[in-house]
Amino acid sequence: MATHQSRDELSWQQLLMRIGIIIICTIVIVIAMPQSSAPQYNAKEGSPWTQAAVTATFDFEIPKDSATYKAECDSVRKKFAPYYINHETTAKTQVKRFLIHNKDGIEGLPKSYVSLVAKKLSALYEKGIIPQADYARMSRDTSAYIRVVTGKMSASRDVRSLLTPMMAYEQFFNDPEMNSARVQLMKCNINDYFSANLTYDSIRSNDELSSHIALIAAKCGQVKKGERIIDRGDIVNDETLRKLNAYTAEMEKNLSDRSKQTTMWGRVLFIVIMLSIFTIYLNLFRADYFNKPRSLAMVYFLIAIFPVLVSLMVQYNLFSVYVLPLAMLPMFVRVFLDSRTAFIAHIVMVLICSLVLTMPYDFLLIEITSGLVAIYSLRELSKRAQIFTAAVYTSAAALAAHYALQLMQPGEEVLINHSMVMHFIFSGILLLLAYPLMFLVEKVFGFTSAVTLFELSDTNKDLLRRLSEVAPGTLQHSITVGNIGAEIASKIGAKSLLVRVGALYHDIGKISAPAFFTENQRGNNPHDRLTPIESAEIIVNHVHEGLRLAEREGLPDVICDFIRTHHGEGMAKYFYITEQNAHPDVEIDKTPFTYPGPNPFTREQAILMMADGVEAASRSLKEYTEESITTLVNRIIDGMVADGYFRECPITFRDIGTAKRVLIEKLKSMFHTRITYPELNK
C-alpha cells in the first residue's frame, strides 16, 4: 500500500514538474516576443526582394523621407521673418528724460542745442533699435528681414537698416552738428538715452512659424487598397522601403488593444501546444530523461533561448535572423542525448521562432534542412574537426535550400541575395562556437561528450599512467574488458565509446593495493597471511578507493557510475565461502563481503559488469576449449541474472544473449582455441 502511495505521489510530482517547465518556458518566450503583431519586413535598399509579394490591404499615405522633411522645415525657419514689437513709448520716454535732465541747457552750448539733440534722438529711434545679441545673430544673413509691429500694423524691415544702442550712439556723433559739440555733449552721457525700442515677439513668431511649417506636406504620396507594393525579384529602392515602413506603421496604428491581446494569447496557446507535444514525446519515448533534471534543463533551455534571440533581433531590427546558428540546438542534443530527440526539439524550436516572422515559410524550410544536416553530420562526434565539417555542411545545406526556393519562384532569372549568402556563412562561423560551448554545457548541465571521452581514453593520462606503473595487470585487464564491452555495445546499439572508457577506469581503486589482486601477483599471494574478512575488506575497498581517486581527478559522474556498479551489490564470494567453510556451524555475516553497489542502471554498466566478470573468471580455466568457454560464460552471466543484478537496468534478454555470443567468440580468439584433431587408427 505504501508503495502504491509513493508511486502516486511521484507521478503527481512529475506531472507538476512538466507543467511547470512548460509554463516557465512559455512565459520567457512570450515576454521576449515583440508586442506588435504587425508584420516586420526586413528589406535592404539595393537588394532584390526574395520574399513573397506584398499587396496593400487598405489605403495609406507615404511619409516623406525624414531628411527631406527636416531640410524643408529648416529652409522655412531660415527664411522666416520674426516679429518684433515697436515700443513707441520707449523713444518718447528717453527723449523726455533728456529734456528734463537738460532743461537749463547744455553747458558751453546754445540753449537751442537741447531741442536739436532731442530731434536727433527721435530720428534715430525712428530707424529702430534692437538688442545687440539679436542684431549679431541676424546680420550674418544679408537677406535677413524682420516684421515690425506698430499697433495693429506690421511692416517688413531689412535687418541691416536697424541699429543697436552702440550703433545709434556712434551715428549720433557721426552727425556733423553733433560731432562739433562732442566734448560738451559727452558730459550729458548721451549713451544713457539709447535703449532697444524693438523687442522680439516670441508668441506671435512661434505661432506664425508653426503655421508655416504646418503647410509643409509630410506625405509624398498615397498607396491605394489592392496596389502591389513590391513583388518578388524587385530591387528594393528608397521609395519601396518607405512604402513598406509606412504600411507596417499604419497597420500597427490601426490595430486595437483587443487585437493585440488576441495575438498574444494566440502565441501563448501555440507555444503551449508545441512544448506539450515535445513533453509528450519525452514521456512516451524518453521517459528516462525526466529522471535526469539536468537533461531536461538543457533541452528546454535551448528550446527557449533561440526563440528569445530571434524575437529580440526582430524587435530591434538587428541584422537578419539567418545569422543565428539555430542548428546549434540539434547539434548539442544529438551529442549529449540522441538523434530523435534532437530532431523533435529542433522542429519545435523552429516553429516557435517562426511566430514572430513576417514570411515564415522560407525560414522553416531553410532551418529544418540545416538542422537535419547538422544532426546527420554529428552522428558520432570523435574529433574536433567534425565540428568544422558540420558547420560547413550546415551552411551549405542552408544555402542550397535558399537557392532551391528561388528556383521554384516564377520568372526567368534566378535572383540570389548576396546578403543572404553572407548571413549563411556568418551563421556557419558562429556554429564553430559549438566546440567551446560544449565544455560549458558539460560543466553546467553535467553531460559528457564523445570528445571528452576520447580525451579520457588516452592512456598517457596521469591516472592511467600511474595504473600502468603500479598495477600493469589491472590496466591490461581493463583494456581487454573495454575491447570486449565495446564490441557488445556496438552489437546491441549501446554507447561503445562510453563502455570502453568506463572499463579503463572501473578498477583504478586497485592502485592503493595492487598486490592483493591476482592479475598483479607473481607467485607470492599476500592473502595467505590474512583472514578471509581482512582480505574481503581490501578487495571490496577498491570501489571506495576508486571513487575517491575519481573525485580527486575530476572524472565525470558517468565514469564514476561504472566504478560504483561494476560489482553491483555482489559479494567477494571466494572469501565468503572460505570463511563459511572454516566455521560451518556459524552463520557468517555477509556485510563485510558485500560490495556497496548499486547494481547497474544503464545498459552500458550492465555490459561492463558482464565483460568484467567473464574476463576475470576466464583466467581460472584449466583448459580453453569452446565447450569450457561457453560453459563459463553461461554460468557467470546466468548467475548475474539470477542474482537480480540487472533488475534496475533497461537491458533485454535478447541483449544478454548477444553479449554471451560476443563474449564466447572473443574469449575463443583471445585464447586461440583449436579443434581437437582425430588420431589415425593403426
Steps between C-alpha positions, in 0.01 A plus 500: 500500500782739588667418170191593300468824694861596435457427130187715488684784673790461260272511197332816631840657561613413148177638353537827690864523398416459131218753517731742680768463232247575224365805684845646574623455143180649360522807724866562410438468125183714495662780704785523249269506197418837337179650634408611150310249291551697180737345244865599517664511156877463500596673176830653394520775239666380181432130567245283318178420683512124558182466704143471379330795330346764731162652413332783693187394686389862564569857386794678662725799440875487449696732730788702366852399572593641842809677362298663222225612734755640745678690222172659390417601856849647547457697178174650627662590832789665321275714277254582775489869608453516877264753656627794707278739696564871453477661843425863407498603864867408532610777265269756662615401847870527419460834320293636787770388746760690300290816494437488874866439581607790280212747545745772594702443185831332430805663644712662234231471230212721391167415658362402159728194506267329749212482252744413218640201694147386585409510130812293412410242768145468363634453148727215610215329686291521181763286322448231764732381773518128583706308762865441413469119520205487260677722247819291518305179437290628206752726327706201386236436237503791252142424399360493855177693566278552800136598536458814712159523664379852581156495650291280271725548199814310408768584251800313367838648587847408380716401797791703358290817526459455874726623778628373828541738799874522426443560130243773579753670731764491226262636236395776738856634515561437131256782437711815426289720723534262794862418437597868515362513855629155595696613806206685653243230410706218647454665837127426459559119479311470172544119499261475798215612275536218244311172570326243276154604392450184288463175706444143381134384504549130581130408515408645162824379338458141624137486396576636156798267453293198607231590249763526225649161589153347516454591136794275406365166377626215720379248242633444153244262357223251564455126452154371419346179629596206277805677358812284474770649725782268394527171313747216536813581306453878507798706609430680826540876453446796729137545398416132548668500838294800612183330376574185698582694816188716461286191443636336815459817710144560377405139565638522853311825560174346382533196724278525804603397850260209477665383179842516666377298797346243267833467318686456828265229625523328164878490537471369853266222388725397210814493718321293764387256231853463359664454841227256605559293186871487579430408862263221391771371268745484790242328717426235236845432358759653736348478845844444648585865430240607755708328765797718399419863584815621325394336173162671522657832591734494200236405242236748614759773548617462140142488372423827683822697441494500119140635467600771748801596284290499182236719668759753615655520154159558339389748766813714474559432129849359559653342189311193375370198689696280260828598667393316816650148521168327573654167397698513824196363686476170306880471511508519880198275551644248254840494670370477858171312453384340174410576138124456528470740792726746315269496197178547700655777711626680188159485331327638811756779538483607134119503499496724810759732343284539188221665702673840493601493133305662220586235241556177699473257205856543371636516854344167595625314192854638524543446876346151501733399217810634674395338828465157338844532341648603837353190666629272226848653488548445876361149522825402674719778637852370547729792412504879489511519120147362482365825646659694214368249246152518650505881483600491132236239413230688691574833327515329161166330563337830600639669188383213280151514651488877439609451137238226452227732629612765252485249214139422589396864459344615169724697269782435258784640712602336826590772750751415772507741790870547573424629848321171571812311392705704746243430772532123446880521504496706819259250658742220414784693664289541816435124496871451566430639847324170567833345593593735789135524603488122516734504799284767665191284452687202644589692814164672548268211416723208599539330159797323351566536128673251273795737468548495877477119498767481230725722709442281806587186301857623453717260701754778549260666743657527846260256664528232231878541475524452875281191473729358231803553724350374827255236376583404138290186523194704600550739208532209257185347647318837465606538135385146421166557674460828309559332164253221577242741643528737202433208263190401697377859510534544124304176445202600717498873412645633826776763540818311423737790571345555842542131586864504387588806711300374799694175483833682505415667831276245673787341697718804572439443871741205483787751486496519880565125545594345165671189640175375654342442157589187304572673167791684667641208702818319407504189719472661844140539624468743795152366578665188644601709803151651553165375620218478241325801658816711478557392140137575409529846653800579277329363189170683562681820589634542144156639405516769771863575415412526130225753571739703715759512223235581239372792706851631554578480128166660404370208295144545368212348697419262216846341540468490878178303455699220332726483806198476732308239301754264344453260795152622586380370835686175449735322737864405519383137490843339518572640844141465621491131411845449655383664823175305502680170442738580784201554734230261377298527822478880494298717262754749364395866462503584129544875548885506510506294181243710306580777255331835565320510165267609354415250228533615138226737385609553137568254219861615480557423870342156459729429203804593707388278788461201266830558318687560826363193672556265207849627414614469863352152536653382172846526655414210731416254222731198486443446129366732235265310279179616336301290743676628814476863385130469414427335834690773686324786319154351554569424865631850582232698317210274599616538859492879467147485361389261775649724769294792366787723397313623192156565648547879500662500158323544161690211344298222333547122490575538130782742585632255758492219244696716256750581777552130567577426134745791477675393823536141381645604165734753659634254758548234234704740289696623804601154617542355149277196546547232240288206402621161623665311214409129475777240534573264213386146580772236455 
